[in-house]
XYZ file of C-alpha atoms in Angstrom:
322
model
C 69.781 -37.143 -194.325
C 69.532 -37.767 -190.824
C 73.657 -38.117 -190.738
C 73.808 -34.595 -192.141
C 71.824 -33.422 -189.333
C 74.081 -34.894 -186.724
C 77.265 -33.940 -188.380
C 75.949 -30.035 -188.828
C 75.040 -30.338 -185.175
C 78.257 -31.590 -183.993
C 80.230 -29.019 -185.825
C 78.274 -25.921 -184.256
C 80.758 -23.642 -182.770
C 80.852 -19.785 -181.896
C 82.159 -18.716 -185.479
C 80.510 -18.612 -188.917
C 79.972 -22.157 -190.064
C 81.264 -22.865 -193.724
C 77.831 -24.476 -194.537
C 74.312 -24.426 -193.495
C 71.793 -27.113 -193.966
C 68.348 -26.680 -195.639
C 65.239 -28.460 -194.810
C 63.529 -29.616 -197.825
C 59.583 -30.939 -198.335
C 59.247 -33.721 -195.965
C 58.843 -36.886 -198.039
C 60.247 -35.791 -201.188
C 63.838 -36.627 -200.160
C 63.590 -40.038 -201.168
C 62.488 -39.263 -204.790
C 63.992 -35.584 -205.243
C 63.341 -35.775 -208.918
C 59.464 -36.106 -208.664
C 58.857 -32.446 -207.988
C 61.322 -31.122 -210.453
C 59.029 -30.791 -213.358
C 56.303 -28.968 -211.194
C 59.012 -26.696 -209.927
C 60.387 -25.806 -213.290
C 56.896 -25.582 -214.803
C 56.176 -22.946 -212.056
C 58.812 -20.822 -212.448
C 58.667 -20.991 -216.355
C 55.063 -19.803 -216.009
C 55.780 -17.076 -213.663
C 58.561 -15.857 -215.929
C 56.278 -15.968 -219.014
C 53.239 -14.071 -217.134
C 55.486 -11.391 -215.571
C 57.597 -10.837 -218.852
C 54.239 -10.522 -221.002
C 53.282 -7.919 -218.277
C 56.625 -6.080 -218.580
C 56.574 -6.408 -222.475
C 52.991 -5.105 -222.873
C 53.678 -1.947 -220.459
C 57.118 -1.152 -221.986
C 55.718 -1.411 -225.469
C 52.288 0.557 -225.094
C 52.721 4.289 -224.688
C 49.144 4.419 -223.273
C 50.010 2.359 -220.472
C 52.863 4.682 -219.531
C 50.972 6.025 -216.311
C 51.559 5.757 -212.556
C 49.474 2.589 -212.084
C 51.100 0.842 -214.604
C 54.594 1.823 -213.782
C 53.855 0.414 -210.254
C 52.680 -2.752 -211.907
C 55.850 -2.762 -213.881
C 57.847 -2.764 -210.805
C 55.617 -5.426 -209.083
C 56.486 -7.664 -212.262
C 60.164 -7.039 -211.691
C 60.162 -7.968 -208.152
C 58.072 -11.027 -208.682
C 60.603 -12.305 -211.561
C 63.638 -11.271 -209.187
C 61.967 -13.276 -206.344
C 61.476 -16.405 -208.071
C 64.504 -16.588 -209.636
C 66.498 -15.800 -206.209
C 64.793 -18.864 -204.736
C 65.454 -21.426 -207.658
C 69.163 -22.381 -206.844
C 68.548 -23.880 -203.566
C 65.013 -25.369 -204.639
C 66.460 -26.806 -207.829
C 69.377 -28.326 -205.936
C 67.126 -30.018 -203.529
C 64.622 -31.093 -206.389
C 67.414 -32.539 -208.477
C 70.003 -33.855 -206.321
C 68.816 -33.717 -202.690
C 71.431 -31.078 -201.899
C 70.728 -30.129 -198.564
C 74.112 -28.537 -197.644
C 74.841 -25.030 -198.941
C 77.908 -22.925 -198.364
C 77.681 -19.835 -195.959
C 78.745 -17.421 -198.794
C 75.904 -18.855 -201.281
C 73.482 -18.882 -198.473
C 74.239 -15.087 -197.689
C 74.170 -14.306 -201.292
C 70.431 -15.820 -201.797
C 69.383 -14.387 -198.595
C 70.304 -10.970 -199.663
C 68.418 -11.252 -202.961
C 65.444 -13.063 -201.568
C 64.818 -10.271 -199.050
C 65.313 -7.394 -201.330
C 62.982 -8.470 -203.810
C 60.319 -9.486 -200.886
C 60.732 -5.780 -199.634
C 60.673 -4.366 -203.055
C 57.223 -6.117 -203.390
C 56.016 -4.883 -200.313
C 57.023 -1.633 -200.951
C 55.650 -1.666 -204.475
C 52.215 -3.028 -202.931
C 52.210 -0.167 -200.317
C 52.771 2.345 -203.179
C 49.802 1.021 -205.136
C 47.678 1.136 -201.964
C 48.452 5.057 -201.835
C 48.103 5.490 -205.427
C 44.767 3.947 -205.378
C 43.808 5.868 -202.338
C 45.081 9.110 -203.837
C 42.977 8.424 -207.204
C 39.687 7.516 -205.373
C 39.928 10.399 -202.605
C 41.397 13.214 -204.475
C 40.660 12.547 -208.347
C 41.023 16.182 -209.456
C 44.647 16.462 -207.731
C 45.868 13.092 -208.920
C 47.341 13.996 -212.119
C 48.851 17.017 -210.806
C 50.373 15.425 -207.903
C 51.790 12.073 -209.541
C 53.996 13.686 -212.270
C 56.634 11.478 -213.999
C 59.378 13.311 -211.970
C 57.558 12.263 -208.723
C 57.237 8.795 -209.939
C 60.863 8.601 -210.712
C 61.646 9.525 -207.075
C 59.235 6.962 -205.811
C 61.236 4.113 -207.747
C 64.535 5.339 -206.486
C 63.263 5.772 -202.897
C 61.883 1.932 -203.244
C 65.204 0.974 -204.500
C 67.253 2.780 -201.775
C 64.769 1.321 -199.029
C 65.455 -2.362 -200.190
C 69.357 -1.844 -200.702
C 69.826 0.415 -197.502
C 67.739 -2.104 -195.312
C 69.585 -5.328 -196.558
C 73.007 -4.424 -197.529
C 74.435 -4.515 -194.019
C 72.832 -7.900 -193.118
C 75.279 -10.291 -195.240
C 78.285 -8.437 -193.538
C 76.706 -8.835 -189.983
C 75.731 -12.535 -190.473
C 79.066 -13.355 -191.848
C 80.778 -12.219 -188.558
C 78.190 -13.204 -186.090
C 78.786 -15.809 -183.532
C 76.738 -18.922 -183.849
C 76.030 -21.189 -180.778
C 73.215 -23.617 -182.377
C 73.503 -26.059 -185.328
C 73.362 -24.467 -188.471
C 70.270 -26.221 -189.508
C 67.772 -23.805 -191.079
C 63.996 -24.569 -191.228
C 63.352 -23.641 -194.950
C 64.493 -24.516 -198.428
C 65.856 -21.302 -198.967
C 68.161 -18.878 -196.783
C 66.158 -16.181 -194.742
C 67.841 -13.812 -192.296
C 65.346 -14.338 -189.478
C 66.132 -18.368 -189.742
C 69.853 -17.599 -189.663
C 69.722 -15.129 -187.097
C 67.741 -17.688 -184.843
C 71.051 -19.743 -184.627
C 73.083 -16.856 -183.346
C 74.589 -16.602 -179.827
C 72.557 -14.347 -177.472
C 73.323 -10.925 -177.400
C 74.230 -10.875 -181.240
C 73.654 -7.381 -182.749
C 72.796 -8.793 -186.066
C 69.676 -10.365 -184.571
C 68.678 -7.067 -183.250
C 69.265 -5.393 -186.858
C 67.432 -8.366 -188.449
C 64.345 -7.834 -186.124
C 64.353 -3.957 -187.158
C 64.386 -5.036 -190.757
C 61.397 -7.126 -190.170
C 59.412 -4.770 -188.417
C 60.262 -1.611 -190.423
C 59.424 -3.318 -193.781
C 57.214 -6.428 -193.509
C 55.599 -5.445 -190.399
C 54.583 -1.591 -191.263
C 53.953 -2.087 -194.910
C 50.716 -4.282 -194.429
C 49.493 -1.921 -191.725
C 49.632 1.165 -193.817
C 48.083 -0.697 -196.610
C 45.138 -1.814 -194.908
C 44.889 1.828 -193.342
C 44.770 3.101 -196.853
C 41.835 0.576 -197.649
C 39.997 1.908 -194.617
C 40.002 5.305 -196.227
C 39.294 4.167 -199.486
C 36.070 2.278 -198.043
C 35.013 5.234 -196.073
C 35.237 7.362 -199.258
C 33.371 4.673 -201.275
C 30.476 4.634 -198.681
C 29.946 8.127 -199.550
C 29.669 7.837 -203.211
C 26.136 8.637 -204.581
C 25.382 5.550 -206.494
C 26.047 1.777 -206.326
C 27.259 1.831 -209.669
C 29.892 4.741 -209.054
C 31.000 2.582 -205.860
C 31.416 -0.566 -208.020
C 33.289 0.946 -210.470
C 35.718 2.615 -208.138
C 35.893 -0.676 -206.085
C 36.951 -2.670 -209.216
C 40.026 -0.345 -209.653
C 41.138 -1.947 -206.293
C 40.305 -5.429 -206.798
C 43.520 -6.771 -208.721
C 45.572 -4.769 -206.119
C 43.889 -6.103 -203.081
C 43.917 -9.824 -204.538
C 47.800 -9.335 -204.856
C 48.036 -7.951 -201.286
C 46.122 -10.859 -199.838
C 48.175 -13.240 -201.756
C 51.486 -11.853 -200.397
C 50.690 -11.223 -196.899
C 47.944 -13.777 -195.706
C 50.683 -16.521 -195.895
C 53.362 -14.463 -194.190
C 51.151 -13.147 -191.238
C 50.218 -17.219 -190.893
C 53.786 -18.174 -190.771
C 54.767 -15.399 -188.313
C 51.759 -16.379 -186.237
C 52.773 -20.060 -186.303
C 56.433 -19.264 -185.371
C 55.689 -16.758 -182.497
C 52.921 -18.656 -181.108
C 54.746 -21.983 -181.484
C 51.563 -23.632 -182.858
C 51.743 -27.254 -183.122
C 51.564 -27.223 -187.057
C 53.209 -30.303 -188.956
C 56.484 -29.484 -190.539
C 55.251 -30.417 -194.171
C 52.204 -27.750 -193.666
C 54.541 -25.242 -192.448
C 57.171 -25.879 -195.424
C 54.143 -25.674 -197.792
C 52.786 -22.581 -196.511
C 56.442 -20.843 -196.772
C 56.147 -22.196 -200.674
C 52.800 -20.590 -201.133
C 54.323 -17.081 -199.519
C 57.110 -16.926 -201.984
C 56.244 -19.002 -205.053
C 52.427 -18.437 -205.693
C 52.529 -14.704 -205.970
C 55.054 -14.452 -208.889
C 52.675 -17.034 -210.514
C 49.366 -15.819 -209.900
C 49.846 -11.863 -209.952
C 50.166 -11.708 -213.926
C 46.982 -13.672 -214.043
C 44.944 -11.551 -211.615
C 46.090 -8.251 -213.172
C 45.415 -9.649 -216.839
C 41.910 -10.694 -215.708
C 41.137 -7.800 -213.603
C 42.409 -5.093 -215.495
C 40.655 -4.218 -219.008
C 43.614 -1.993 -220.403
C 46.153 -4.908 -219.714
C 44.014 -7.606 -221.235
C 42.950 -5.770 -224.303
C 46.623 -4.569 -225.087
C 47.676 -8.272 -224.641
C 45.139 -9.314 -227.128
C 45.769 -6.763 -229.549
C 49.495 -7.447 -229.624
C 49.147 -11.026 -230.128
C 46.664 -10.617 -232.822
C 49.246 -8.214 -234.670
C 52.042 -10.610 -234.147
C 49.644 -13.515 -235.516
C 48.736 -11.369 -238.755
C 52.340 -10.566 -239.249
C 53.272 -14.318 -239.215
C 50.576 -15.173 -241.415
């Protein structure tokens, strides 16, 4: 492993390197197959949970409403994100494969960030949806029509693709003055641009992408919840406040699950806090892999309609098999 790092460092030049070197979980490189089963299990559970959410929303006409359409998009982003991460994670787990070609790295980077920004955009849209439903309940059905929701979906798609489509091309032609050693088990554009020569325009664009999406969205989400909190304080009874607050519980859990690890990672990197590398790597796994696993569970538990429809469908399938 150390020889790979030395070789990569010696091959550093001012052109695009043919390979990048990934960093796995420290301590597991000697026995890479040890964490293959947990990793595959986690992915299969994520796919099963999100697939169930997608199936139940698609099959139940009563769930064809704005809130569930956004939940459908959230499950799509979760499945896409987990799938985009798997190639390098499984390579490390199965064969201790730290070396990844530049083209494969750029390909993975593009899809990881597209689905990450999609998830962030959907969480922001869901926050605005909850704020509108609680603050303007009488105007809510008239404003969120099917046509308007379709436009929101297209806007999210154009935002994800528009922000990240230039990045692979910029990074492919960017001059690199540092060893092509990444700090994660997957390819991320802030990690790759860190290796670029000073003055490279790709690094500036990368920073713009981070600030315009992952920096702006949580600010707007928590601003929306500030408005919701203010409205809830003005409601007449505790029962009304509890009922309105319950509609936000699942979404707020998903927001915290997605953004808290990301913010901690950003603080660790910017402030250069003396955090051990295993803790840093584990936190990045939590940020990317835990939301796809836990979001379906949270929404199934917190949202009564989803839970009831799943149980009803399963009972019908059981009766049909009998």
